[in-house]
Amino acid sequence: MKLAERMSRLGTETAFVVLAKAKQLEAKGKEIIHLEIGEPDFDTPRNIVESAIRALNEGWTHYGPSAGQPDLREAIAEEVSKTRGVRIEPSQVVITPGGKPVMFFAILALINEGDEVIYPNPGFPIYESVIDFIGARAVPIRLREENQFRLDVDELSSLVTPRTKMMIINSPQNPTGSVLTIEDLNAIAEISIRNNIVVLSDEIYSRIIYGVKHHSIYGIKGMPERTIILEGYSKTYAMTGWRLGYGIMPADLAEQVAKLQTNCNSCTASFSQKAGITAIKGPQDDVERMVRKFRDRRDAVVSGLNKIKNVKCLTPSGAFYVFPNVSAFGVKSAELADRILNEAGVAVLSGTSFGAFGEGYIRISYANSTANITKALDRLEIFFGKI
Ligand code: PLP
């Protein structure tokens, strides 16, 4: 069949491509350590699983409202009001199958062809993909290592034109683990308000943060009416396969996003939503335990990488990724990632999987056991020693 022209503009997430390559090598008997995929290696906490089983037994197996089950919308509104310090109504919450659809629906609902959207680069590849797909102009803001991979607000300001309709921010960030400061957010809010630009704030890693506080732009005066928060359960509660996320936005936009869902996926799985209430309202010890483990692994991976000659790695404050600088080896990142997989048996991603400004870097996910991380570091040391 002949594809529609727009399909040529759709990007993807290379993590899934690398995973497939790694699986092929495994099928041939090679032992691969997986540091490519962005998902917690922990199981979903038991109380959440039990809650879903109960929900299934109680018959939560039918369609529900497109915007989400009212009791979950209420629980999320209450929770996010507390964490962001602004009163949020249930009518401002849309439940989606994972956080990712919030990106797609928000861009689809708000952006016209030819509009400009500023997005972080290196950054989550789906931003650029969806902006291109709908025929808008993707304008990258470069995240620089010398600025701890936080965006530079003066540079952001210089990229704004009369056509700029949206800015996407992501903190804690994938792939660099950087966290925006309250000063950064105040400056971004000022640019947004001055130029009437919507902010899509991807806060999916808000709870996976070490020693610093997560600040949301939503809490800044003048921002709730022009901000969409993307949040979800995948990372915080190790629920990637459940497909449960949500967006917080003005109520009139929430109605439109719900209408897009009616046209697309009807609703989010009803029993997943029931379990989502338990996740929020139940004890948070498991989340805290996972974050403590991530922190220990981050420390191990950063110190191990910095011991390797010519590898330079910052200590990120959030998410579960490091983004080491490997430019000293003079090999293109994509080739380097390929060679690391084939020669060292460690699956990592090229920095360029996150945009052109990721050249010179690789992304390592430390959502794996300490034993595997230690083994991977040994293999990387041998590999880099031979280049
Ligand atoms: N945003 C960022 C920055 C991510 O890294 C991811 C997943 O990797 C998502 C959003 C989407 O997560 P999900 O759809 O599983 O909630």
mmCIF file of C-alpha atoms and ligand atoms in Angstrom:
data_model
loop_
_atom_site.group_PDB
_atom_site.id
_atom_site.type_symbol
_atom_site.label_atom_id
_atom_site.label_comp_id
_atom_site.label_asym_id
_atom_site.label_seq_id
_atom_site.Cartn_x
_atom_site.Cartn_y
_atom_site.Cartn_z
ATOM 1 C CA MET A 1 0.000 0.000 0.000
ATOM 2 C CA LYS A 2 1.156 3.515 -0.682
ATOM 3 C CA LEU A 3 1.689 5.346 2.578
ATOM 4 C CA ALA A 4 0.368 8.819 3.232
ATOM 5 C CA GLU A 5 3.000 11.505 2.738
ATOM 6 C CA ARG A 6 2.927 12.440 6.434
ATOM 7 C CA MET A 7 4.330 9.026 7.401
ATOM 8 C CA SER A 8 7.701 10.083 5.983
ATOM 9 C CA ARG A 9 7.859 12.677 8.760
ATOM 10 C CA LEU A 10 7.153 10.304 11.640
ATOM 11 C CA GLY A 11 10.141 9.438 13.821
ATOM 12 C CA THR A 12 10.521 6.693 16.400
ATOM 13 C CA GLU A 13 12.212 5.634 19.609
ATOM 14 C CA THR A 14 15.492 3.872 18.862
ATOM 15 C CA ALA A 15 15.421 2.129 22.231
ATOM 16 C CA PHE A 16 12.996 -0.386 20.747
ATOM 17 C CA VAL A 17 15.194 -0.871 17.661
ATOM 18 C CA VAL A 18 18.302 -1.499 19.789
ATOM 19 C CA LEU A 19 16.320 -3.847 22.024
ATOM 20 C CA ALA A 20 15.356 -5.873 18.938
ATOM 21 C CA LYS A 21 19.013 -6.006 17.784
ATOM 22 C CA ALA A 22 20.108 -7.101 21.263
ATOM 23 C CA LYS A 23 17.463 -9.841 21.278
ATOM 24 C CA GLN A 24 18.785 -11.116 17.950
ATOM 25 C CA LEU A 25 22.290 -11.376 19.419
ATOM 26 C CA GLU A 26 20.865 -13.138 22.469
ATOM 27 C CA ALA A 27 19.078 -15.612 20.217
ATOM 28 C CA LYS A 28 22.516 -16.449 18.785
ATOM 29 C CA GLY A 29 23.783 -17.198 22.302
ATOM 30 C CA LYS A 30 25.516 -13.884 23.108
ATOM 31 C CA GLU A 31 25.015 -12.544 26.610
ATOM 32 C CA ILE A 32 23.835 -8.914 26.523
ATOM 33 C CA ILE A 33 23.471 -6.490 29.416
ATOM 34 C CA HIS A 34 20.478 -4.255 28.784
ATOM 35 C CA LEU A 35 21.129 -0.605 29.564
ATOM 36 C CA GLU A 36 19.084 0.746 26.665
ATOM 37 C CA ILE A 37 15.475 0.644 27.807
ATOM 38 C CA GLY A 38 13.908 3.389 29.902
ATOM 39 C CA GLU A 39 11.861 1.355 32.303
ATOM 40 C CA PRO A 40 12.295 0.395 35.934
ATOM 41 C CA ASP A 41 13.495 -3.194 36.354
ATOM 42 C CA PHE A 42 11.345 -3.531 39.499
ATOM 43 C CA ASP A 43 7.989 -5.280 39.587
ATOM 44 C CA THR A 44 4.880 -3.184 40.156
ATOM 45 C CA PRO A 45 4.287 -2.936 43.945
ATOM 46 C CA ARG A 46 2.124 -5.780 45.243
ATOM 47 C CA ASN A 47 -0.732 -3.657 46.619
ATOM 48 C CA ILE A 48 -1.282 -2.161 43.132
ATOM 49 C CA VAL A 49 -1.304 -5.582 41.452
ATOM 50 C CA GLU A 50 -3.785 -6.911 44.059
ATOM 51 C CA SER A 51 -5.994 -3.901 43.499
ATOM 52 C CA ALA A 52 -6.140 -4.569 39.738
ATOM 53 C CA ILE A 53 -7.008 -8.231 40.355
ATOM 54 C CA ARG A 54 -9.818 -7.116 42.673
ATOM 55 C CA ALA A 55 -11.018 -4.641 40.043
ATOM 56 C CA LEU A 56 -11.093 -7.352 37.374
ATOM 57 C CA ASN A 57 -13.047 -9.655 39.700
ATOM 58 C CA GLU A 58 -15.474 -6.825 40.437
ATOM 59 C CA GLY A 59 -16.161 -6.389 36.717
ATOM 60 C CA TRP A 60 -14.104 -3.303 35.840
ATOM 61 C CA THR A 61 -13.742 -4.788 32.385
ATOM 62 C CA HIS A 62 -15.945 -2.402 30.410
ATOM 63 C CA TYR A 63 -15.561 0.901 28.570
ATOM 64 C CA GLY A 64 -15.403 3.978 30.769
ATOM 65 C CA PRO A 65 -15.659 7.734 30.136
ATOM 66 C CA SER A 66 -13.081 9.019 27.624
ATOM 67 C CA ALA A 67 -11.621 11.558 30.056
ATOM 68 C CA GLY A 68 -11.153 8.849 32.702
ATOM 69 C CA GLN A 69 -13.000 7.350 35.690
ATOM 70 C CA PRO A 70 -14.351 10.170 37.908
ATOM 71 C CA ASP A 71 -12.863 8.711 41.132
ATOM 72 C CA LEU A 72 -9.363 8.525 39.611
ATOM 73 C CA ARG A 73 -9.660 12.027 38.137
ATOM 74 C CA GLU A 74 -10.609 13.243 41.603
ATOM 75 C CA ALA A 75 -7.740 11.371 43.312
ATOM 76 C CA ILE A 76 -5.239 12.766 40.805
ATOM 77 C CA ALA A 77 -6.625 16.309 41.104
ATOM 78 C CA GLU A 78 -6.194 16.105 44.873
ATOM 79 C CA GLU A 79 -2.675 14.644 44.660
ATOM 80 C CA VAL A 80 -1.400 17.061 42.004
ATOM 81 C CA SER A 81 -2.955 20.039 43.824
ATOM 82 C CA LYS A 82 -0.792 19.095 46.797
ATOM 83 C CA THR A 83 2.435 18.466 44.891
ATOM 84 C CA ARG A 84 2.180 21.515 42.584
ATOM 85 C CA GLY A 85 0.689 23.870 45.194
ATOM 86 C CA VAL A 86 -2.231 24.995 43.000
ATOM 87 C CA ARG A 87 -5.872 23.910 43.249
ATOM 88 C CA ILE A 88 -6.680 21.560 40.349
ATOM 89 C CA GLU A 89 -10.245 20.428 39.579
ATOM 90 C CA PRO A 90 -11.073 16.874 38.382
ATOM 91 C CA SER A 91 -12.369 18.487 35.143
ATOM 92 C CA GLN A 92 -8.752 19.463 34.387
ATOM 93 C CA VAL A 93 -7.506 15.867 34.491
ATOM 94 C CA VAL A 94 -7.544 13.547 31.477
ATOM 95 C CA ILE A 95 -6.510 9.915 32.033
ATOM 96 C CA THR A 96 -4.577 8.423 29.119
ATOM 97 C CA PRO A 97 -2.983 5.063 28.292
ATOM 98 C CA GLY A 98 0.490 6.115 29.484
ATOM 99 C CA GLY A 99 1.844 9.647 29.569
ATOM 100 C CA LYS A 100 2.900 9.559 25.927
ATOM 101 C CA PRO A 101 -0.558 10.198 24.434
ATOM 102 C CA VAL A 102 -0.694 13.526 26.309
ATOM 103 C CA MET A 103 2.167 14.672 24.083
ATOM 104 C CA PHE A 104 0.407 13.547 20.936
ATOM 105 C CA PHE A 105 -3.050 14.850 21.866
ATOM 106 C CA ALA A 106 -1.852 18.203 23.214
ATOM 107 C CA ILE A 107 0.169 18.905 20.063
ATOM 108 C CA LEU A 108 -2.668 17.705 17.822
ATOM 109 C CA ALA A 109 -5.220 19.846 19.658
ATOM 110 C CA LEU A 110 -3.193 23.060 19.806
ATOM 111 C CA ILE A 111 -0.694 23.270 16.964
ATOM 112 C CA ASN A 112 -1.416 24.241 13.372
ATOM 113 C CA GLU A 113 0.738 23.425 10.354
ATOM 114 C CA GLY A 114 3.527 25.991 10.154
ATOM 115 C CA ASP A 115 3.406 26.856 13.860
ATOM 116 C CA GLU A 116 6.701 26.580 15.716
ATOM 117 C CA VAL A 117 7.308 24.394 18.745
ATOM 118 C CA ILE A 118 10.511 24.658 20.777
ATOM 119 C CA TYR A 119 11.690 21.357 22.238
ATOM 120 C CA PRO A 120 14.788 20.149 24.119
ATOM 121 C CA ASN A 121 17.595 18.532 22.105
ATOM 122 C CA PRO A 122 18.964 16.128 23.180
ATOM 123 C CA GLY A 123 15.483 15.152 24.361
ATOM 124 C CA PHE A 124 12.768 12.529 24.221
ATOM 125 C CA PRO A 125 12.589 11.730 20.472
ATOM 126 C CA ILE A 126 8.805 11.645 20.273
ATOM 127 C CA TYR A 127 8.530 15.441 20.721
ATOM 128 C CA GLU A 128 10.329 16.121 17.453
ATOM 129 C CA SER A 129 8.572 13.223 15.740
ATOM 130 C CA VAL A 130 5.054 14.420 16.546
ATOM 131 C CA ILE A 131 5.809 18.074 15.766
ATOM 132 C CA ASP A 132 7.170 17.067 12.327
ATOM 133 C CA PHE A 133 4.322 14.628 11.760
ATOM 134 C CA ILE A 134 1.603 17.243 12.062
ATOM 135 C CA GLY A 135 3.484 19.620 9.749
ATOM 136 C CA ALA A 136 4.635 22.137 12.357
ATOM 137 C CA ARG A 137 8.222 23.396 12.639
ATOM 138 C CA ALA A 138 10.350 21.727 15.308
ATOM 139 C CA VAL A 139 12.773 24.264 16.797
ATOM 140 C CA PRO A 140 15.454 22.633 18.967
ATOM 141 C CA ILE A 141 16.843 24.271 22.077
ATOM 142 C CA ARG A 142 20.265 22.780 22.669
ATOM 143 C CA LEU A 143 20.997 21.392 26.112
ATOM 144 C CA ARG A 144 24.664 21.832 26.869
ATOM 145 C CA GLU A 145 26.870 19.823 29.170
ATOM 146 C CA GLU A 146 28.555 23.019 30.418
ATOM 147 C CA ASN A 147 25.113 24.149 31.664
ATOM 148 C CA GLN A 148 24.504 20.738 33.344
ATOM 149 C CA PHE A 149 22.202 19.951 30.401
ATOM 150 C CA ARG A 150 19.673 22.546 31.575
ATOM 151 C CA LEU A 151 18.320 24.798 28.861
ATOM 152 C CA ASP A 152 19.768 28.307 28.680
ATOM 153 C CA VAL A 153 16.905 30.757 29.147
ATOM 154 C CA ASP A 154 18.519 33.528 27.077
ATOM 155 C CA GLU A 155 18.933 31.109 24.207
ATOM 156 C CA LEU A 156 15.314 30.032 24.655
ATOM 157 C CA SER A 157 14.200 33.625 24.450
ATOM 158 C CA SER A 158 16.217 34.145 21.253
ATOM 159 C CA LEU A 159 14.393 31.247 19.558
ATOM 160 C CA VAL A 160 10.934 32.728 20.089
ATOM 161 C CA THR A 161 9.243 34.155 16.974
ATOM 162 C CA PRO A 162 5.664 35.347 16.345
ATOM 163 C CA ARG A 163 4.931 31.784 15.148
ATOM 164 C CA THR A 164 6.050 30.095 18.384
ATOM 165 C CA LYS A 165 2.992 28.418 19.821
ATOM 166 C CA MET A 166 4.428 25.947 22.335
ATOM 167 C CA MET A 167 7.566 25.206 24.351
ATOM 168 C CA ILE A 168 8.204 21.710 25.643
ATOM 169 C CA ILE A 169 10.188 21.299 28.844
ATOM 170 C CA ASN A 170 11.132 18.086 30.587
ATOM 171 C CA SER A 171 12.448 17.948 34.142
ATOM 172 C CA PRO A 172 13.890 15.606 35.369
ATOM 173 C CA GLN A 173 15.058 15.029 31.845
ATOM 174 C CA ASN A 174 15.444 12.074 29.543
ATOM 175 C CA PRO A 175 18.214 11.429 28.390
ATOM 176 C CA THR A 176 20.495 13.597 30.539
ATOM 177 C CA GLY A 177 18.899 13.387 34.008
ATOM 178 C CA SER A 178 19.092 17.187 34.331
ATOM 179 C CA VAL A 179 16.691 19.046 36.608
ATOM 180 C CA LEU A 180 15.500 22.610 36.002
ATOM 181 C CA THR A 181 15.881 25.026 38.926
ATOM 182 C CA ILE A 182 13.112 27.296 40.182
ATOM 183 C CA GLU A 183 15.070 30.213 38.667
ATOM 184 C CA ASP A 184 15.047 28.482 35.266
ATOM 185 C CA LEU A 185 11.312 27.873 35.561
ATOM 186 C CA ASN A 186 10.577 31.458 36.593
ATOM 187 C CA ALA A 187 12.463 32.691 33.531
ATOM 188 C CA ILE A 188 10.683 30.210 31.231
ATOM 189 C CA ALA A 189 7.318 31.248 32.708
ATOM 190 C CA GLU A 190 8.155 34.882 32.053
ATOM 191 C CA ILE A 191 8.925 34.101 28.371
ATOM 192 C CA SER A 192 5.725 32.061 28.104
ATOM 193 C CA ILE A 193 3.501 34.769 29.566
ATOM 194 C CA ARG A 194 5.169 37.622 27.645
ATOM 195 C CA ASN A 195 4.779 35.845 24.299
ATOM 196 C CA ASN A 196 1.573 33.929 24.996
ATOM 197 C CA ILE A 197 3.218 30.541 24.474
ATOM 198 C CA VAL A 198 1.765 27.299 25.818
ATOM 199 C CA VAL A 199 4.117 25.139 27.900
ATOM 200 C CA LEU A 200 3.966 21.358 27.710
ATOM 201 C CA SER A 201 5.726 20.316 30.900
ATOM 202 C CA ASP A 202 6.759 16.670 30.808
ATOM 203 C CA GLU A 203 7.068 15.733 34.481
ATOM 204 C CA ILE A 204 6.950 11.951 34.094
ATOM 205 C CA TYR A 205 10.129 11.621 36.241
ATOM 206 C CA SER A 206 8.978 14.077 38.945
ATOM 207 C CA ARG A 207 9.316 11.500 41.733
ATOM 208 C CA ILE A 208 12.621 10.023 40.549
ATOM 209 C CA ILE A 209 14.869 12.733 41.872
ATOM 210 C CA TYR A 210 17.862 12.744 44.197
ATOM 211 C CA GLY A 211 18.611 15.303 46.868
ATOM 212 C CA VAL A 212 16.928 18.223 45.079
ATOM 213 C CA LYS A 213 13.284 19.279 44.951
ATOM 214 C CA HIS A 214 11.093 18.849 41.904
ATOM 215 C CA HIS A 215 9.632 22.212 40.919
ATOM 216 C CA SER A 216 6.759 22.472 38.478
ATOM 217 C CA ILE A 217 6.187 25.470 36.230
ATOM 218 C CA TYR A 218 2.489 24.890 36.946
ATOM 219 C CA GLY A 219 2.989 26.386 40.406
ATOM 220 C CA ILE A 220 4.085 29.764 39.037
ATOM 221 C CA LYS A 221 1.506 32.563 38.901
ATOM 222 C CA GLY A 222 -0.043 32.951 35.466
ATOM 223 C CA MET A 223 1.003 29.464 34.317
ATOM 224 C CA PRO A 224 -1.915 27.091 35.090
ATOM 225 C CA GLU A 225 -3.957 28.642 32.270
ATOM 226 C CA ARG A 226 -1.153 28.084 29.733
ATOM 227 C CA THR A 227 0.442 24.843 30.936
ATOM 228 C CA ILE A 228 -0.191 21.174 30.278
ATOM 229 C CA ILE A 229 1.457 18.765 32.698
ATOM 230 C CA LEU A 230 2.297 15.322 31.350
ATOM 231 C CA GLU A 231 2.497 12.791 34.192
ATOM 232 C CA GLY A 232 1.977 9.109 34.741
ATOM 233 C CA TYR A 233 2.505 5.862 36.556
ATOM 234 C CA SER A 234 5.055 4.135 34.282
ATOM 235 C CA LYS A 235 8.210 5.315 35.995
ATOM 236 C CA THR A 236 7.120 6.194 39.555
ATOM 237 C CA TYR A 237 5.267 2.935 40.224
ATOM 238 C CA ALA A 238 7.102 0.672 37.734
ATOM 239 C CA MET A 239 3.920 0.320 35.658
ATOM 240 C CA THR A 240 5.141 0.751 32.069
ATOM 241 C CA GLY A 241 3.056 -2.122 30.710
ATOM 242 C CA TRP A 242 -0.155 -1.040 32.410
ATOM 243 C CA ARG A 243 -0.445 2.020 30.189
ATOM 244 C CA LEU A 244 -1.614 4.569 32.708
ATOM 245 C CA GLY A 245 -0.808 8.258 32.580
ATOM 246 C CA TYR A 246 -2.542 11.606 32.663
ATOM 247 C CA GLY A 247 -2.504 15.220 31.610
ATOM 248 C CA ILE A 248 -3.396 18.291 33.675
ATOM 249 C CA MET A 249 -4.681 21.209 31.603
ATOM 250 C CA PRO A 250 -7.373 23.885 31.441
ATOM 251 C CA ALA A 251 -10.839 22.267 31.591
ATOM 252 C CA ASP A 252 -11.867 23.414 28.084
ATOM 253 C CA LEU A 253 -8.745 21.821 26.579
ATOM 254 C CA ALA A 254 -9.372 18.673 28.658
ATOM 255 C CA GLU A 255 -12.746 18.323 26.904
ATOM 256 C CA GLN A 256 -11.048 18.518 23.499
ATOM 257 C CA VAL A 257 -8.348 16.021 24.478
ATOM 258 C CA ALA A 258 -11.065 13.662 25.759
ATOM 259 C CA LYS A 259 -12.750 14.021 22.361
ATOM 260 C CA LEU A 260 -9.505 13.033 20.648
ATOM 261 C CA GLN A 261 -9.441 9.960 22.899
ATOM 262 C CA THR A 262 -13.033 9.121 21.921
ATOM 263 C CA ASN A 263 -11.840 9.180 18.310
ATOM 264 C CA CYS A 264 -8.703 7.183 19.001
ATOM 265 C CA ASN A 265 -8.679 4.785 21.943
ATOM 266 C CA SER A 266 -12.128 5.388 23.516
ATOM 267 C CA CYS A 267 -10.759 5.308 27.054
ATOM 268 C CA THR A 268 -7.957 3.981 29.266
ATOM 269 C CA ALA A 269 -8.315 0.419 30.633
ATOM 270 C CA SER A 270 -10.840 0.538 33.479
ATOM 271 C CA PHE A 271 -9.077 -1.908 35.845
ATOM 272 C CA SER A 272 -5.740 -0.084 35.348
ATOM 273 C CA GLN A 273 -7.478 3.082 36.475
ATOM 274 C CA LYS A 274 -8.836 1.403 39.618
ATOM 275 C CA ALA A 275 -5.318 0.253 40.486
ATOM 276 C CA GLY A 276 -4.158 3.817 39.848
ATOM 277 C CA ILE A 277 -6.260 5.028 42.774
ATOM 278 C CA THR A 278 -4.621 2.463 45.072
ATOM 279 C CA ALA A 279 -1.176 3.523 43.829
ATOM 280 C CA ILE A 280 -1.754 7.166 44.757
ATOM 281 C CA LYS A 281 -3.652 6.647 47.992
ATOM 282 C CA GLY A 282 -1.696 3.659 49.335
ATOM 283 C CA PRO A 283 1.676 3.630 51.122
ATOM 284 C CA GLN A 284 4.547 5.099 49.125
ATOM 285 C CA ASP A 285 7.321 2.981 50.707
ATOM 286 C CA ASP A 286 7.907 1.016 47.527
ATOM 287 C CA VAL A 287 8.435 4.210 45.519
ATOM 288 C CA GLU A 288 10.907 5.447 48.120
ATOM 289 C CA ARG A 289 12.715 2.101 48.113
ATOM 290 C CA MET A 290 13.026 2.139 44.304
ATOM 291 C CA VAL A 291 14.315 5.714 44.283
ATOM 292 C CA ARG A 292 16.941 4.842 46.942
ATOM 293 C CA LYS A 293 18.094 1.935 44.783
ATOM 294 C CA PHE A 294 18.245 4.125 41.674
ATOM 295 C CA ARG A 295 20.346 6.612 43.576
ATOM 296 C CA ASP A 296 22.874 3.969 44.655
ATOM 297 C CA ARG A 297 23.097 2.727 41.075
ATOM 298 C CA ARG A 298 23.514 6.262 39.746
ATOM 299 C CA ASP A 299 26.456 6.775 42.098
ATOM 300 C CA ALA A 300 28.012 3.468 41.013
ATOM 301 C CA VAL A 301 27.575 4.142 37.300
ATOM 302 C CA VAL A 302 28.856 7.734 37.452
ATOM 303 C CA SER A 303 31.928 6.821 39.447
ATOM 304 C CA GLY A 304 32.621 3.742 37.274
ATOM 305 C CA LEU A 305 32.334 5.729 34.038
ATOM 306 C CA ASN A 306 34.551 8.548 35.270
ATOM 307 C CA LYS A 307 37.277 6.006 36.065
ATOM 308 C CA ILE A 308 37.411 5.065 32.380
ATOM 309 C CA LYS A 309 40.040 7.064 30.522
ATOM 310 C CA ASN A 310 38.536 9.687 28.171
ATOM 311 C CA VAL A 311 34.944 9.173 29.397
ATOM 312 C CA LYS A 312 33.423 12.131 31.227
ATOM 313 C CA CYS A 313 30.108 11.813 33.049
ATOM 314 C CA LEU A 314 28.140 14.405 35.028
ATOM 315 C CA THR A 315 26.149 13.353 38.103
ATOM 316 C CA PRO A 316 22.488 13.785 37.168
ATOM 317 C CA SER A 317 19.906 14.785 39.789
ATOM 318 C CA GLY A 318 16.949 12.880 38.393
ATOM 319 C CA ALA A 319 15.466 10.133 36.179
ATOM 320 C CA PHE A 320 17.487 6.902 35.718
ATOM 321 C CA TYR A 321 19.869 7.812 32.919
ATOM 322 C CA VAL A 322 23.411 9.083 32.539
ATOM 323 C CA PHE A 323 24.661 10.809 29.411
ATOM 324 C CA PRO A 324 28.451 10.416 29.355
ATOM 325 C CA ASN A 325 30.610 12.432 26.993
ATOM 326 C CA VAL A 326 32.535 10.024 24.734
ATOM 327 C CA SER A 327 33.558 12.555 22.107
ATOM 328 C CA ALA A 328 37.277 12.068 22.932
ATOM 329 C CA PHE A 329 37.233 8.746 21.062
ATOM 330 C CA GLY A 330 36.528 10.504 17.764
ATOM 331 C CA VAL A 331 33.946 7.900 16.694
ATOM 332 C CA LYS A 332 30.377 8.869 15.759
ATOM 333 C CA SER A 333 27.985 8.071 18.631
ATOM 334 C CA ALA A 334 25.757 5.790 16.536
ATOM 335 C CA GLU A 335 28.738 3.705 15.442
ATOM 336 C CA LEU A 336 30.081 3.639 18.980
ATOM 337 C CA ALA A 337 26.742 2.405 20.401
ATOM 338 C CA ASP A 338 26.656 -0.320 17.736
ATOM 339 C CA ARG A 339 30.178 -1.413 18.531
ATOM 340 C CA ILE A 340 29.494 -1.411 22.275
ATOM 341 C CA LEU A 341 26.574 -3.762 21.635
ATOM 342 C CA ASN A 342 28.410 -6.075 19.263
ATOM 343 C CA GLU A 343 31.870 -6.075 20.821
ATOM 344 C CA ALA A 344 31.179 -5.531 24.536
ATOM 345 C CA GLY A 345 27.701 -7.062 24.762
ATOM 346 C CA VAL A 346 26.237 -3.964 26.408
ATOM 347 C CA ALA A 347 23.140 -2.372 24.895
ATOM 348 C CA VAL A 348 23.267 1.444 25.155
ATOM 349 C CA LEU A 349 21.802 4.197 22.982
ATOM 350 C CA SER A 350 23.585 6.690 20.795
ATOM 351 C CA GLY A 351 23.196 10.269 22.011
ATOM 352 C CA THR A 352 21.860 11.064 18.535
ATOM 353 C CA SER A 353 18.803 8.882 19.249
ATOM 354 C CA PHE A 354 17.741 11.988 21.197
ATOM 355 C CA GLY A 355 18.463 14.517 18.469
ATOM 356 C CA ALA A 356 21.391 15.913 16.541
ATOM 357 C CA PHE A 357 22.826 17.666 19.601
ATOM 358 C CA GLY A 358 23.341 14.295 21.253
ATOM 359 C CA GLU A 359 26.408 13.671 19.049
ATOM 360 C CA GLY A 360 29.444 12.909 21.195
ATOM 361 C CA TYR A 361 27.376 11.206 23.918
ATOM 362 C CA ILE A 362 25.772 7.865 24.687
ATOM 363 C CA ARG A 363 22.793 7.219 26.945
ATOM 364 C CA ILE A 364 23.009 4.577 29.611
ATOM 365 C CA SER A 365 19.921 3.580 31.583
ATOM 366 C CA TYR A 366 20.804 2.376 35.069
ATOM 367 C CA ALA A 367 17.424 0.746 35.607
ATOM 368 C CA ASN A 368 19.183 -2.588 35.985
ATOM 369 C CA SER A 369 20.663 -4.525 38.909
ATOM 370 C CA THR A 370 23.890 -3.357 40.577
ATOM 371 C CA ALA A 371 25.490 -6.681 39.616
ATOM 372 C CA ASN A 372 24.692 -6.122 35.928
ATOM 373 C CA ILE A 373 25.793 -2.493 36.098
ATOM 374 C CA THR A 374 29.139 -3.524 37.629
ATOM 375 C CA LYS A 375 29.618 -6.150 34.936
ATOM 376 C CA ALA A 376 28.698 -3.653 32.204
ATOM 377 C CA LEU A 377 31.196 -1.113 33.572
ATOM 378 C CA ASP A 378 33.965 -3.724 33.480
ATOM 379 C CA ARG A 379 33.106 -4.537 29.881
ATOM 380 C CA LEU A 380 32.977 -0.841 28.930
ATOM 381 C CA GLU A 381 36.388 -0.224 30.502
ATOM 382 C CA ILE A 382 37.910 -3.029 28.424
ATOM 383 C CA PHE A 383 36.080 -1.842 25.283
ATOM 384 C CA PHE A 384 37.132 1.806 25.584
ATOM 385 C CA GLY A 385 40.677 0.744 26.480
ATOM 386 C CA LYS A 386 40.961 -0.872 23.065
ATOM 387 C CA ILE A 387 39.761 2.063 20.948
HETATM 388 N N1 PLP B 1 8.181 11.395 28.642
HETATM 389 C C1 PLP B 1 9.448 11.004 28.760
HETATM 390 C C2 PLP B 1 10.508 12.020 28.887
HETATM 391 C C3 PLP B 1 9.765 9.642 28.756
HETATM 392 O O1 PLP B 1 11.042 9.254 28.897
HETATM 393 C C4 PLP B 1 8.729 8.705 28.592
HETATM 394 C C5 PLP B 1 9.025 7.259 28.509
HETATM 395 O O2 PLP B 1 10.113 6.822 28.282
HETATM 396 C C6 PLP B 1 7.412 9.171 28.464
HETATM 397 C C7 PLP B 1 7.184 10.521 28.493
HETATM 398 C C8 PLP B 1 6.237 8.259 28.245
HETATM 399 O O3 PLP B 1 6.019 7.327 29.224
HETATM 400 P P1 PLP B 1 4.686 6.472 29.304
HETATM 401 O O4 PLP B 1 3.891 6.655 28.072
HETATM 402 O O5 PLP B 1 5.115 5.062 29.508
HETATM 403 O O6 PLP B 1 3.944 7.003 30.495
#
